[in-house]
Amino acid sequence: MPILVTQHLHVYLFSLIRLLTHLLLLPFRFYDPYQADINPHSPEDTLNGRLNSDGALDSFAEVAIWRLCGVHSMISIIDGSTQYFIAGARRDKSSPEDEIVNDSWFGCFQVPSQGGLCENTLAIDNDNDGEDPYPCFIIDDLKKDPRFESLPIVDGSVASYVWYAGAPITTKNGINIGVLCVFGDRPITGLSLERRKCTFHLSISTASASVMRDRY
């Protein structure tokens, strides 16, 4: 087996092991007794603060990159007109092993949601009578779509992403409150059924593995 393929396989397996470890520990993390000495003004003592420090969510973003052959994956909550990034991962092409690193959205932790790609993903109707078992919002070529061709992450101002795939993060009551998305830098012709299924199930797992499902 070529050395590069072996390295990629090792990194992918490491991401899966890391994810499984976090999932096994979740019952002990999200149901800890209340600690009275927690600083109420600490950023970690908020829902967003706890989610931002949750390694399980980062692991979901890492797996999404590997399974979809993407370069950047983000998990976010959208509240009104603001999109809050709570986890993310990026393929580090400067690394000799093409490593996946946890990263923010170009240094931003929140951005306006209006006019963005994830706004469309959030609007997906989950009640589609089974017509689409794995509802996702996919753009094969962002540079050819007039709605998104001028976005900074497309036109080269910030990045030059070519495709986008996202699935809504949905609560137990069927409300879309966030998005798991992946960007790629090489043209594609849609996503295979298996990759759509993976994206959809990762978004479900993201909701299940966090306190979000219990808060809404």
Short mmCIF file of C-alpha atoms in Angstrom, two decimals:
data_model
loop_
_atom_site.label_atom_id
_atom_site.label_comp_id
_atom_site.label_asym_id
_atom_site.label_seq_id
_atom_site.Cartn_x
_atom_site.Cartn_y
_atom_site.Cartn_z
CA MET A 1 0.00 0.00 0.00
CA PRO A 2 1.49 3.42 -0.94
CA ILE A 3 2.86 5.42 1.98
CA LEU A 4 0.55 8.43 1.37
CA VAL A 5 -2.57 6.24 1.33
CA THR A 6 -1.43 4.57 4.54
CA GLN A 7 -0.95 7.95 6.21
CA HIS A 8 -4.43 9.09 5.15
CA LEU A 9 -5.93 5.86 6.49
CA HIS A 10 -4.16 6.29 9.82
CA VAL A 11 -5.44 9.86 10.21
CA TYR A 12 -8.97 8.83 9.24
CA LEU A 13 -8.94 5.97 11.75
CA PHE A 14 -7.62 8.33 14.41
CA SER A 15 -10.56 10.69 13.78
CA LEU A 16 -13.02 7.80 14.11
CA ILE A 17 -11.41 6.56 17.33
CA ARG A 18 -11.46 10.10 18.74
CA LEU A 19 -15.13 10.43 17.85
CA LEU A 20 -16.08 7.10 19.43
CA THR A 21 -14.18 8.02 22.59
CA HIS A 22 -16.10 11.28 22.92
CA LEU A 23 -19.42 9.53 22.35
CA LEU A 24 -18.67 6.98 25.07
CA LEU A 25 -17.93 9.80 27.50
CA LEU A 26 -20.95 11.93 26.61
CA PRO A 27 -23.27 10.58 29.35
CA PHE A 28 -20.69 11.61 31.94
CA ARG A 29 -20.09 15.04 30.45
CA PHE A 30 -23.56 16.42 29.80
CA TYR A 31 -25.14 15.28 33.05
CA ASP A 32 -22.52 16.41 35.55
CA PRO A 33 -24.00 17.79 38.79
CA TYR A 34 -24.27 21.56 38.93
CA GLN A 35 -21.16 23.19 40.33
CA ALA A 36 -22.05 26.22 42.43
CA ASP A 37 -18.58 27.73 42.17
CA ILE A 38 -18.71 28.12 38.38
CA ASN A 39 -18.19 31.73 37.39
CA PRO A 40 -21.57 32.84 35.96
CA HIS A 41 -19.78 35.34 33.74
CA SER A 42 -17.34 32.81 32.33
CA PRO A 43 -17.68 32.19 28.55
CA GLU A 44 -17.61 28.46 29.27
CA ASP A 45 -20.71 28.74 31.48
CA THR A 46 -23.03 29.31 28.53
CA LEU A 47 -24.62 26.97 26.01
CA ASN A 48 -22.42 28.28 23.21
CA GLY A 49 -19.36 28.16 25.44
CA ARG A 50 -19.91 24.52 26.33
CA LEU A 51 -20.55 23.59 22.71
CA ASN A 52 -17.45 25.44 21.51
CA SER A 53 -15.32 23.37 23.88
CA ASP A 54 -16.94 20.08 22.90
CA GLY A 55 -14.42 17.85 21.15
CA ALA A 56 -17.16 15.50 19.93
CA LEU A 57 -18.50 18.19 17.61
CA ASP A 58 -15.00 18.82 16.24
CA SER A 59 -14.75 15.10 15.54
CA PHE A 60 -17.97 15.16 13.52
CA ALA A 61 -16.51 18.00 11.42
CA GLU A 62 -13.31 15.99 10.88
CA VAL A 63 -15.19 12.89 9.76
CA ALA A 64 -17.31 14.99 7.37
CA ILE A 65 -14.16 16.21 5.61
CA TRP A 66 -12.78 12.71 5.19
CA ARG A 67 -16.02 11.11 4.01
CA LEU A 68 -16.85 13.87 1.52
CA CYS A 69 -13.25 14.54 0.42
CA GLY A 70 -13.68 18.19 1.38
CA VAL A 71 -11.28 20.80 2.70
CA HIS A 72 -13.29 22.70 5.33
CA SER A 73 -16.22 21.70 7.52
CA MET A 74 -18.17 23.81 9.99
CA ILE A 75 -20.95 23.21 12.50
CA SER A 76 -23.08 26.20 13.42
CA ILE A 77 -26.24 27.35 15.13
CA ILE A 78 -28.34 29.99 13.39
CA ASP A 79 -30.43 32.28 15.56
CA GLY A 80 -32.38 34.95 13.74
CA SER A 81 -29.94 36.84 11.52
CA THR A 82 -26.73 35.52 13.10
CA GLN A 83 -24.79 32.31 12.46
CA TYR A 84 -22.69 31.10 15.41
CA PHE A 85 -19.85 28.67 14.66
CA ILE A 86 -19.48 26.08 17.42
CA ALA A 87 -17.05 23.60 15.83
CA GLY A 88 -14.97 23.20 12.72
CA ALA A 89 -12.14 21.42 10.98
CA ARG A 90 -9.90 22.19 8.03
CA ARG A 91 -7.56 20.18 5.82
CA ASP A 92 -4.05 21.56 6.33
CA LYS A 93 -2.50 21.30 2.89
CA SER A 94 0.78 22.68 4.18
CA SER A 95 1.18 19.52 6.24
CA PRO A 96 3.13 16.70 4.60
CA GLU A 97 0.48 14.26 5.85
CA ASP A 98 -2.46 16.41 4.73
CA GLU A 99 -3.67 16.58 8.33
CA ILE A 100 -7.11 17.67 9.50
CA VAL A 101 -6.92 20.42 12.12
CA ASN A 102 -9.65 21.96 14.25
CA ASP A 103 -10.19 25.53 13.17
CA SER A 104 -12.56 28.49 13.30
CA TRP A 105 -14.25 30.13 10.33
CA PHE A 106 -11.34 32.32 9.20
CA GLY A 107 -11.01 33.71 12.70
CA CYS A 108 -14.74 34.48 13.05
CA PHE A 109 -17.04 32.94 15.61
CA GLN A 110 -20.20 34.52 14.23
CA VAL A 111 -21.32 36.08 10.94
CA PRO A 112 -24.58 37.44 9.49
CA SER A 113 -26.60 34.54 8.11
CA GLN A 114 -28.58 36.46 5.49
CA GLY A 115 -27.47 35.75 1.94
CA GLY A 116 -25.18 32.91 2.98
CA LEU A 117 -25.14 29.31 1.88
CA CYS A 118 -26.23 27.92 5.23
CA GLU A 119 -29.36 30.06 5.19
CA ASN A 120 -30.58 27.86 2.34
CA THR A 121 -29.66 24.69 4.21
CA LEU A 122 -31.56 25.86 7.27
CA ALA A 123 -34.67 26.37 5.12
CA ILE A 124 -34.82 22.71 4.06
CA ASP A 125 -38.26 21.23 4.72
CA ASN A 126 -37.84 18.06 6.75
CA ASP A 127 -41.44 17.05 6.14
CA ASN A 128 -41.07 16.00 2.51
CA ASP A 129 -43.17 12.82 2.71
CA GLY A 130 -40.11 10.66 2.17
CA GLU A 131 -39.34 12.08 -1.27
CA ASP A 132 -35.75 12.72 -0.20
CA PRO A 133 -34.59 10.45 2.63
CA TYR A 134 -31.37 12.45 3.07
CA PRO A 135 -32.25 16.14 2.51
CA CYS A 136 -29.14 18.22 1.85
CA PHE A 137 -28.40 21.52 0.14
CA ILE A 138 -25.69 21.01 -2.48
CA ILE A 139 -24.03 23.40 -4.93
CA ASP A 140 -21.69 21.67 -7.39
CA ASP A 141 -19.98 24.83 -8.65
CA LEU A 142 -20.27 27.94 -6.52
CA LYS A 143 -18.39 30.01 -9.09
CA LYS A 144 -21.14 29.43 -11.64
CA ASP A 145 -24.04 30.18 -9.31
CA PRO A 146 -25.03 33.88 -9.43
CA ARG A 147 -26.35 33.68 -5.87
CA PHE A 148 -22.96 32.78 -4.43
CA GLU A 149 -20.26 33.61 -6.98
CA SER A 150 -19.42 36.90 -5.26
CA LEU A 151 -19.10 35.49 -1.74
CA PRO A 152 -15.63 36.12 -0.23
CA ILE A 153 -15.13 32.38 0.26
CA VAL A 154 -15.76 31.83 -3.45
CA ASP A 155 -14.25 34.79 -5.32
CA GLY A 156 -10.81 34.43 -3.75
CA SER A 157 -11.07 37.30 -1.27
CA VAL A 158 -10.91 34.85 1.62
CA ALA A 159 -10.93 31.45 -0.08
CA SER A 160 -11.72 29.86 -3.44
CA TYR A 161 -14.12 27.10 -2.52
CA VAL A 162 -15.80 25.34 -5.42
CA TRP A 163 -18.56 23.22 -3.93
CA TYR A 164 -20.78 23.18 -0.85
CA ALA A 165 -22.82 20.48 0.85
CA GLY A 166 -24.87 21.02 4.00
CA ALA A 167 -27.53 19.33 6.10
CA PRO A 168 -29.70 20.96 8.76
CA ILE A 169 -29.26 20.21 12.45
CA THR A 170 -32.78 19.44 13.61
CA THR A 171 -34.25 19.24 17.11
CA LYS A 172 -36.49 16.43 18.37
CA ASN A 173 -39.43 18.73 17.62
CA GLY A 174 -38.44 19.03 13.97
CA ILE A 175 -37.04 22.56 14.18
CA ASN A 176 -33.93 23.38 12.15
CA ILE A 177 -31.58 25.30 14.42
CA GLY A 178 -28.23 24.85 12.76
CA VAL A 179 -26.16 23.42 9.93
CA LEU A 180 -23.34 20.95 9.35
CA CYS A 181 -21.61 21.85 6.10
CA VAL A 182 -18.58 20.90 4.03
CA PHE A 183 -16.67 22.86 1.38
CA GLY A 184 -14.44 21.48 -1.36
CA ASP A 185 -11.92 23.02 -3.73
CA ARG A 186 -12.37 20.70 -6.72
CA PRO A 187 -15.40 20.50 -9.04
CA ILE A 188 -17.93 17.74 -8.39
CA THR A 189 -21.07 16.47 -10.08
CA GLY A 190 -23.42 16.09 -7.16
CA LEU A 191 -22.87 13.84 -4.16
CA SER A 192 -23.29 10.10 -4.24
CA LEU A 193 -26.13 8.58 -2.24
CA GLU A 194 -23.64 7.32 0.35
CA ARG A 195 -22.11 10.77 0.83
CA ARG A 196 -25.53 12.41 1.10
CA LYS A 197 -26.48 9.78 3.65
CA CYS A 198 -23.26 10.42 5.57
CA THR A 199 -23.82 14.19 5.64
CA PHE A 200 -27.41 13.77 6.79
CA HIS A 201 -26.58 11.27 9.53
CA LEU A 202 -23.66 13.36 10.77
CA SER A 203 -26.05 16.28 11.24
CA ILE A 204 -28.39 14.01 13.23
CA SER A 205 -25.49 12.76 15.33
CA THR A 206 -24.37 16.34 15.94
CA ALA A 207 -27.74 17.17 17.46
CA SER A 208 -27.89 13.92 19.43
CA ALA A 209 -24.39 14.34 20.87
CA SER A 210 -24.99 17.81 22.24
CA VAL A 211 -27.39 19.42 24.66
CA MET A 212 -29.15 21.15 21.78
CA ARG A 213 -31.82 18.46 21.43
CA ASP A 214 -32.77 18.88 25.08
CA ARG A 215 -32.88 22.67 25.00
CA TYR A 216 -35.42 23.12 22.21
#
